[in-house]
Amino acid sequence: MSHASDPAVRRGLNQAQGHLASILTMLTDGPSCLDLAQQLQAVESTIRPVKRALIHDHTEHCMPDPVPPRRRRAEPALRAFPYLTHHL
């Protein structure tokens, strides 16, 4: 299923993949600690908004009724993603 965030998600994942490829190359070549840390930070910075977009898409489009009608709070639906939502 394709959602509105799909192009941005794909772009972000491709960017993260490039950063990860750089890290793998660096590990073979013996990276400086600073260069390695910068690439790892770049991966985290790229993945964070992608994860948010995917979770938002999922709660908007994939969950049939994320918030029960008698409880207008999102917490019960989000408990299905304890690790993911904790790290947003």
PDB file of C-alpha atoms in Angstrom:
ATOM      1  CA  MET A   1       0.000   0.000   0.000  1.00  0.00           C
ATOM      2  CA  SER A   2       1.368   3.402  -0.937  1.00  0.00           C
ATOM      3  CA  HIS A   3       0.673   6.495   1.136  1.00  0.00           C
ATOM      4  CA  ALA A   4       1.432  10.187   0.877  1.00  0.00           C
ATOM      5  CA  SER A   5       4.756   9.827   2.688  1.00  0.00           C
ATOM      6  CA  ASP A   6       6.021   7.102   0.363  1.00  0.00           C
ATOM      7  CA  PRO A   7       8.341   9.285  -1.829  1.00  0.00           C
ATOM      8  CA  ALA A   8       9.856  10.957   1.235  1.00  0.00           C
ATOM      9  CA  VAL A   9      10.237   7.623   3.004  1.00  0.00           C
ATOM     10  CA  ARG A  10      11.975   6.053   0.017  1.00  0.00           C
ATOM     11  CA  ARG A  11      14.246   9.071  -0.380  1.00  0.00           C
ATOM     12  CA  GLY A  12      15.177   8.968   3.312  1.00  0.00           C
ATOM     13  CA  LEU A  13      15.817   5.236   3.284  1.00  0.00           C
ATOM     14  CA  ASN A  14      18.017   5.552   0.199  1.00  0.00           C
ATOM     15  CA  GLN A  15      19.941   8.343   1.900  1.00  0.00           C
ATOM     16  CA  ALA A  16      20.383   6.232   5.049  1.00  0.00           C
ATOM     17  CA  GLN A  17      21.514   3.319   2.898  1.00  0.00           C
ATOM     18  CA  GLY A  18      24.200   5.560   1.385  1.00  0.00           C
ATOM     19  CA  HIS A  19      25.403   6.589   4.842  1.00  0.00           C
ATOM     20  CA  LEU A  20      25.497   2.935   5.933  1.00  0.00           C
ATOM     21  CA  ALA A  21      27.477   1.995   2.815  1.00  0.00           C
ATOM     22  CA  SER A  22      29.967   4.733   3.699  1.00  0.00           C
ATOM     23  CA  ILE A  23      30.298   3.338   7.210  1.00  0.00           C
ATOM     24  CA  LEU A  24      30.980  -0.159   5.892  1.00  0.00           C
ATOM     25  CA  THR A  25      33.650   1.196   3.552  1.00  0.00           C
ATOM     26  CA  MET A  26      35.143   3.248   6.360  1.00  0.00           C
ATOM     27  CA  LEU A  27      35.366   0.194   8.619  1.00  0.00           C
ATOM     28  CA  THR A  28      37.392  -1.611   5.947  1.00  0.00           C
ATOM     29  CA  ASP A  29      39.690   1.372   5.438  1.00  0.00           C
ATOM     30  CA  GLY A  30      40.180   2.152   9.131  1.00  0.00           C
ATOM     31  CA  PRO A  31      38.137   5.288   9.765  1.00  0.00           C
ATOM     32  CA  SER A  32      38.951   8.129  12.064  1.00  0.00           C
ATOM     33  CA  CYS A  33      36.725   8.168  15.118  1.00  0.00           C
ATOM     34  CA  LEU A  34      35.316  11.567  14.155  1.00  0.00           C
ATOM     35  CA  ASP A  35      34.414  10.488  10.602  1.00  0.00           C
ATOM     36  CA  LEU A  36      32.735   7.336  11.860  1.00  0.00           C
ATOM     37  CA  ALA A  37      30.777   9.253  14.504  1.00  0.00           C
ATOM     38  CA  GLN A  38      29.627  11.788  11.896  1.00  0.00           C
ATOM     39  CA  GLN A  39      28.373   9.052   9.567  1.00  0.00           C
ATOM     40  CA  LEU A  40      26.565   7.281  12.401  1.00  0.00           C
ATOM     41  CA  GLN A  41      24.916  10.570  13.376  1.00  0.00           C
ATOM     42  CA  ALA A  42      23.897  11.080   9.747  1.00  0.00           C
ATOM     43  CA  VAL A  43      22.208   7.657   9.716  1.00  0.00           C
ATOM     44  CA  GLU A  44      20.291   8.445  12.915  1.00  0.00           C
ATOM     45  CA  SER A  45      19.275  11.889  11.671  1.00  0.00           C
ATOM     46  CA  THR A  46      18.018  10.434   8.410  1.00  0.00           C
ATOM     47  CA  ILE A  47      16.131   7.501   9.927  1.00  0.00           C
ATOM     48  CA  ARG A  48      14.312   9.453  12.668  1.00  0.00           C
ATOM     49  CA  PRO A  49      11.949  11.410  10.356  1.00  0.00           C
ATOM     50  CA  VAL A  50      11.431   8.335   8.171  1.00  0.00           C
ATOM     51  CA  LYS A  51      10.335   6.368  11.219  1.00  0.00           C
ATOM     52  CA  ARG A  52       7.974   9.175  12.250  1.00  0.00           C
ATOM     53  CA  ALA A  53       6.442   9.308   8.774  1.00  0.00           C
ATOM     54  CA  LEU A  54       5.896   5.555   8.667  1.00  0.00           C
ATOM     55  CA  ILE A  55       4.313   5.460  12.112  1.00  0.00           C
ATOM     56  CA  HIS A  56       2.120   8.447  11.276  1.00  0.00           C
ATOM     57  CA  ASP A  57       1.070   6.788   8.011  1.00  0.00           C
ATOM     58  CA  HIS A  58       0.310   3.588   9.821  1.00  0.00           C
ATOM     59  CA  THR A  59      -1.844   5.231  12.459  1.00  0.00           C
ATOM     60  CA  GLU A  60      -3.652   7.337   9.835  1.00  0.00           C
ATOM     61  CA  HIS A  61      -4.198   4.728   7.128  1.00  0.00           C
ATOM     62  CA  CYS A  62      -3.591   1.198   8.322  1.00  0.00           C
ATOM     63  CA  MET A  63      -5.284   1.003  11.691  1.00  0.00           C
ATOM     64  CA  PRO A  64      -9.046   0.592  11.238  1.00  0.00           C
ATOM     65  CA  ASP A  65     -10.004   2.593  14.341  1.00  0.00           C
ATOM     66  CA  PRO A  66      -6.913   3.797  16.187  1.00  0.00           C
ATOM     67  CA  VAL A  67      -8.884   5.652  18.848  1.00  0.00           C
ATOM     68  CA  PRO A  68     -11.919   3.869  20.290  1.00  0.00           C
ATOM     69  CA  PRO A  69     -15.059   6.057  20.047  1.00  0.00           C
ATOM     70  CA  ARG A  70     -15.692   6.055  23.801  1.00  0.00           C
ATOM     71  CA  ARG A  71     -12.063   7.039  24.544  1.00  0.00           C
ATOM     72  CA  ARG A  72     -10.839  10.015  22.551  1.00  0.00           C
ATOM     73  CA  ARG A  73      -7.234   9.549  23.599  1.00  0.00           C
ATOM     74  CA  ALA A  74      -4.562   8.125  21.295  1.00  0.00           C
ATOM     75  CA  GLU A  75      -2.582   6.300  23.988  1.00  0.00           C
ATOM     76  CA  PRO A  76      -4.370   2.910  23.666  1.00  0.00           C
ATOM     77  CA  ALA A  77      -3.694   2.760  19.933  1.00  0.00           C
ATOM     78  CA  LEU A  78      -0.102   3.885  20.339  1.00  0.00           C
ATOM     79  CA  ARG A  79       0.611   1.250  22.965  1.00  0.00           C
ATOM     80  CA  ALA A  80       0.782  -1.156  20.037  1.00  0.00           C
ATOM     81  CA  PHE A  81       4.077   0.561  19.205  1.00  0.00           C
ATOM     82  CA  PRO A  82       5.784   0.834  22.613  1.00  0.00           C
ATOM     83  CA  TYR A  83       9.375   0.810  21.409  1.00  0.00           C
ATOM     84  CA  LEU A  84       8.779   2.862  18.301  1.00  0.00           C
ATOM     85  CA  THR A  85       6.771   5.638  19.885  1.00  0.00           C
ATOM     86  CA  HIS A  86       9.070   5.792  22.910  1.00  0.00           C
ATOM     87  CA  HIS A  87      11.970   6.705  20.633  1.00  0.00           C
ATOM     88  CA  LEU A  88      10.205   9.361  18.565  1.00  0.00           C
TER      89      LEU A  88
END
